[in-house]
Coordinates of N, CA, C and O in Angstrom, one line a residue:
M1 N 19.1 -22.5 -9.9 CA 19.6 -21.5 -10.8 C 20.7 -20.7 -10.0 O 20.5 -20.4 -8.9
H2 N 21.8 -20.5 -10.7 CA 23.0 -19.8 -10.0 C 23.1 -18.4 -10.6 O 22.8 -18.1 -11.7
D3 N 23.5 -17.5 -9.7 CA 23.8 -16.2 -10.1 C 25.2 -16.0 -10.5 O 26.1 -16.2 -9.6
H4 N 25.5 -15.7 -11.7 CA 26.9 -15.6 -12.2 C 27.4 -14.2 -12.3 O 28.4 -13.9 -12.9
T5 N 26.7 -13.3 -11.7 CA 27.2 -11.9 -11.7 C 28.1 -11.7 -10.5 O 28.0 -12.3 -9.5
G6 N 29.1 -10.8 -10.7 CA 30.0 -10.5 -9.7 C 29.4 -9.6 -8.7 O 28.4 -8.9 -8.9
P7 N 30.1 -9.4 -7.5 CA 29.6 -8.5 -6.5 C 29.7 -7.1 -6.8 O 29.0 -6.2 -6.3
D8 N 30.5 -6.7 -7.8 CA 30.7 -5.3 -8.2 C 29.8 -4.8 -9.3 O 29.7 -3.6 -9.6
E9 N 29.0 -5.7 -9.9 CA 28.2 -5.4 -11.0 C 26.9 -4.8 -10.5 O 26.3 -5.2 -9.5
D10 N 26.5 -3.7 -11.1 CA 25.2 -3.0 -10.7 C 24.1 -3.7 -11.5 O 24.1 -3.9 -12.7
R11 N 23.1 -4.0 -10.7 CA 21.9 -4.6 -11.3 C 20.7 -3.7 -10.9 O 20.6 -3.2 -9.8
T12 N 19.8 -3.6 -11.8 CA 18.6 -2.9 -11.5 C 17.7 -3.7 -10.7 O 17.6 -5.0 -11.0
P13 N 17.0 -3.2 -9.7 CA 16.1 -4.0 -8.9 C 14.9 -4.4 -9.7 O 14.4 -3.7 -10.6
P14 N 14.4 -5.6 -9.5 CA 13.2 -6.0 -10.2 C 12.0 -5.1 -9.9 O 11.8 -4.6 -8.8
E15 N 11.2 -4.9 -10.9 CA 10.0 -4.1 -10.7 C 8.9 -4.9 -9.9 O 8.8 -6.1 -9.9
T16 N 8.2 -4.1 -9.1 CA 7.2 -4.7 -8.3 C 5.9 -4.9 -9.1 O 5.5 -4.0 -9.8
V17 N 5.4 -6.1 -9.1 CA 4.2 -6.5 -9.9 C 3.1 -6.6 -8.9 O 3.1 -7.4 -8.0
I18 N 2.0 -5.8 -9.1 CA 0.9 -5.9 -8.3 C -0.2 -6.6 -9.1 O -0.5 -6.2 -10.3
P19 N -0.9 -7.6 -8.6 CA -1.8 -8.4 -9.3 C -3.1 -7.6 -9.7 O -3.7 -7.9 -10.7
I20 N -3.5 -6.5 -9.0 CA -4.6 -5.7 -9.4 C -4.1 -4.2 -9.4 O -3.0 -3.9 -8.8
S21 N -4.8 -3.4 -10.0 CA -4.4 -2.0 -10.1 C -4.4 -1.2 -8.8 O -5.2 -1.5 -8.0
L22 N -3.6 -0.2 -8.7 CA -3.6 0.6 -7.5 C -4.8 1.4 -7.4 O -5.3 1.7 -6.3
A23 N -5.5 1.8 -8.5 CA -6.7 2.5 -8.5 C -7.8 1.7 -7.8 O -8.6 2.2 -7.0
R24 N -7.9 0.4 -8.1 CA -8.9 -0.5 -7.5 C -8.6 -0.7 -6.0 O -9.5 -0.7 -5.2
I25 N -7.3 -0.8 -5.6 CA -7.0 -0.9 -4.2 C -7.4 0.4 -3.5 O -7.9 0.4 -2.4
R26 N -7.1 1.6 -4.1 CA -7.4 2.9 -3.5 C -8.9 3.0 -3.3 O -9.4 3.4 -2.2
V27 N -9.7 2.6 -4.3 CA -11.2 2.7 -4.2 C -11.7 1.8 -3.0 O -12.5 2.2 -2.2
K28 N -11.2 0.6 -2.9 CA -11.6 -0.3 -1.9 C -11.2 0.2 -0.5 O -12.0 0.1 0.4
F29 N -10.0 0.8 -0.4 CA -9.6 1.3 0.9 C -10.5 2.4 1.3 O -10.9 2.5 2.5
F30 N -10.7 3.4 0.4 CA -11.5 4.5 0.8 C -13.0 4.2 1.1 O -13.7 4.8 1.9
V31 N -13.5 3.2 0.4 CA -14.9 2.7 0.7 C -14.9 2.1 2.1 O -15.8 2.4 2.9
F32 N -14.0 1.2 2.4 CA -14.0 0.7 3.8 C -13.8 1.7 4.8 O -14.4 1.7 5.9
A33 N -12.9 2.7 4.6 CA -12.7 3.8 5.5 C -13.9 4.6 5.7 O -14.3 5.0 6.8
G34 N -14.6 4.9 4.6 CA -15.9 5.7 4.7 C -17.0 4.9 5.4 O -17.7 5.5 6.2
L35 N -17.0 3.6 5.2 CA -18.0 2.8 5.9 C -17.7 2.8 7.4 O -18.6 2.8 8.3
A36 N -16.4 2.7 7.8 CA -16.0 2.7 9.2 C -16.4 4.0 9.8 O -16.9 4.1 11.0
V37 N -16.1 5.1 9.1 CA -16.5 6.5 9.7 C -18.0 6.5 9.8 O -18.5 7.0 10.8
G38 N -18.7 6.1 8.8 CA -20.2 6.1 8.9 C -20.7 5.2 10.0 O -21.7 5.6 10.7
C39 N -20.1 4.1 10.3 CA -20.5 3.3 11.4 C -20.3 4.0 12.7 O -21.1 3.9 13.7
A40 N -19.1 4.7 12.8 CA -18.8 5.4 14.1 C -19.8 6.5 14.3 O -20.2 6.8 15.4
I41 N -20.2 7.2 13.2 CA -21.1 8.4 13.3 C -22.5 7.9 13.7 O -23.2 8.5 14.5
F42 N -23.0 6.9 13.0 CA -24.4 6.5 13.1 C -24.6 5.4 14.1 O -25.7 4.9 14.2
G43 N -23.6 5.1 14.9 CA -23.8 4.2 16.0 C -24.0 2.7 15.7 O -24.8 2.0 16.3
A44 N -23.3 2.2 14.7 CA -23.4 0.8 14.4 C -22.7 0.0 15.5 O -22.1 0.6 16.4
T45 N -22.8 -1.3 15.4 CA -22.2 -2.1 16.5 C -20.7 -1.9 16.5 O -20.0 -1.6 15.5
V46 N -20.1 -2.2 17.6 CA -18.6 -2.0 17.8 C -17.9 -3.1 16.9 O -16.9 -2.8 16.3
W47 N -18.5 -4.3 16.8 CA -17.8 -5.3 16.0 C -17.7 -5.0 14.6 O -16.7 -5.2 13.9
L48 N -18.8 -4.4 14.1 CA -18.8 -4.0 12.6 C -17.8 -2.9 12.4 O -17.0 -2.9 11.4
T49 N -17.7 -1.9 13.3 CA -16.8 -0.8 13.1 C -15.3 -1.3 13.2 O -14.5 -0.9 12.4
L50 N -15.1 -2.1 14.2 CA -13.7 -2.7 14.3 C -13.3 -3.6 13.1 O -12.2 -3.5 12.7
T51 N -14.3 -4.3 12.6 CA -14.0 -5.1 11.4 C -13.6 -4.3 10.2 O -12.7 -4.6 9.5
L52 N -14.3 -3.2 10.0 CA -14.0 -2.3 8.9 C -12.7 -1.6 9.1 O -11.9 -1.4 8.2
L53 N -12.4 -1.2 10.4 CA -11.1 -0.6 10.6 C -9.9 -1.5 10.5 O -8.9 -1.2 9.9
L54 N -10.1 -2.8 10.9 CA -9.1 -3.8 10.7 C -8.9 -4.1 9.2 O -7.8 -4.4 8.8
T55 N -10.0 -4.1 8.4 CA -9.9 -4.3 7.0 C -9.0 -3.2 6.4 O -8.2 -3.4 5.5
C56 N -9.3 -1.9 6.8 CA -8.4 -0.8 6.3 C -7.0 -1.0 6.6 O -6.1 -0.8 5.8
A57 N -6.7 -1.4 7.9 CA -5.3 -1.7 8.3 C -4.7 -2.8 7.5 O -3.5 -2.8 7.1
A58 N -5.5 -3.9 7.2 CA -5.0 -5.0 6.4 C -4.7 -4.6 5.0 O -3.7 -5.0 4.4
I59 N -5.5 -3.7 4.4 CA -5.2 -3.2 3.1 C -3.9 -2.4 3.1 O -3.0 -2.6 2.2
L60 N -3.7 -1.6 4.0 CA -2.4 -0.8 4.1 C -1.2 -1.7 4.3 O -0.2 -1.5 3.7
L61 N -1.4 -2.7 5.2 CA -0.3 -3.6 5.4 C 0.1 -4.4 4.2 O 1.2 -4.6 3.8
A62 N -0.9 -4.9 3.4 CA -0.7 -5.6 2.2 C 0.0 -4.8 1.2 O 0.9 -5.2 0.5
V63 N -0.4 -3.5 1.0 CA 0.2 -2.6 0.1 C 1.7 -2.4 0.5 O 2.6 -2.3 -0.3
A64 N 1.9 -2.2 1.8 CA 3.3 -1.9 2.3 C 4.2 -3.1 2.1 O 5.3 -3.0 1.7
I65 N 3.6 -4.3 2.2 CA 4.4 -5.5 2.0 C 4.8 -5.7 0.5 O 5.9 -6.0 0.2
I66 N 3.8 -5.4 -0.3 CA 4.0 -5.6 -1.8 C 5.0 -4.6 -2.3 O 5.9 -4.9 -3.1
G67 N 4.7 -3.3 -2.0 CA 5.5 -2.2 -2.7 C 6.2 -1.3 -1.8 O 6.8 -0.3 -2.3
G68 N 6.2 -1.4 -0.5 CA 6.9 -0.5 0.4 C 6.2 0.8 0.6 O 5.0 1.0 0.2
M69 N 6.9 1.7 1.3 CA 6.2 2.9 1.7 C 5.9 3.8 0.5 O 5.0 4.6 0.5
E70 N 6.7 3.7 -0.6 CA 6.4 4.5 -1.8 C 5.0 4.2 -2.4 O 4.3 5.1 -2.8
L71 N 4.7 2.9 -2.4 CA 3.4 2.5 -2.9 C 2.2 2.9 -1.9 O 1.2 3.3 -2.4
V72 N 2.5 2.9 -0.6 CA 1.5 3.4 0.4 C 1.3 4.9 0.2 O 0.2 5.4 0.2
R73 N 2.4 5.6 -0.1 CA 2.2 7.1 -0.3 C 1.4 7.3 -1.6 O 0.6 8.2 -1.6
S74 N 1.6 6.5 -2.6 CA 0.9 6.7 -3.9 C -0.6 6.3 -3.7 O -1.5 6.8 -4.4
L75 N -0.9 5.5 -2.7 CA -2.3 5.1 -2.4 C -3.0 6.3 -1.9 O -4.2 6.5 -2.1
F76 N -2.4 7.2 -1.2 CA -3.0 8.4 -0.7 C -2.8 9.6 -1.5 O -2.9 10.8 -1.1
F77 N -2.4 9.5 -2.8 CA -2.1 10.5 -3.8 C -1.0 11.5 -3.3 O -0.9 12.6 -3.7
M78 N -0.1 11.0 -2.5 CA 1.0 11.8 -2.0 C 2.2 11.6 -3.0 O 2.4 10.5 -3.5
P79 N 2.9 12.7 -3.3 CA 4.1 12.5 -4.2 C 5.2 11.7 -3.6 O 5.3 11.7 -2.3
P80 N 6.0 11.0 -4.4 CA 7.1 10.3 -3.8 C 8.1 11.1 -3.0 O 8.2 12.3 -3.3
K81 N 8.7 10.6 -2.0 CA 9.7 11.3 -1.2 C 10.9 11.7 -2.1 O 11.4 10.9 -2.8
R82 N 11.3 12.9 -1.9 CA 12.4 13.4 -2.8 C 13.7 13.0 -2.1 O 13.9 13.1 -0.9
D83 N 14.7 12.7 -3.0 CA 16.0 12.4 -2.5 C 16.9 13.7 -2.6 O 17.1 14.2 -3.7
W84 N 17.4 14.2 -1.5 CA 18.1 15.5 -1.5 C 19.6 15.3 -1.5 O 20.3 16.0 -0.8
R85 N 20.1 14.4 -2.3 CA 21.5 14.2 -2.4 C 22.1 15.2 -3.4 O 21.7 15.7 -4.2

């Protein structure tokens, strides 16, 4: 497939499509984070705590790869960064 648009034509960027909803990702992230904190407080094994923390990091990394930092911010209910131009 060839792109027949010129270099000066403005194109809108394609929208990011996430296979599951952000609300479900948010719930899973906070559940894993809560379990990791619970493991640290109640003295669970180190391997279990590390596994839960790495799962939290993997969720954040996957969200960042799919949608960038704006999607990561929305995962934490933070408003999008304002453009001060």
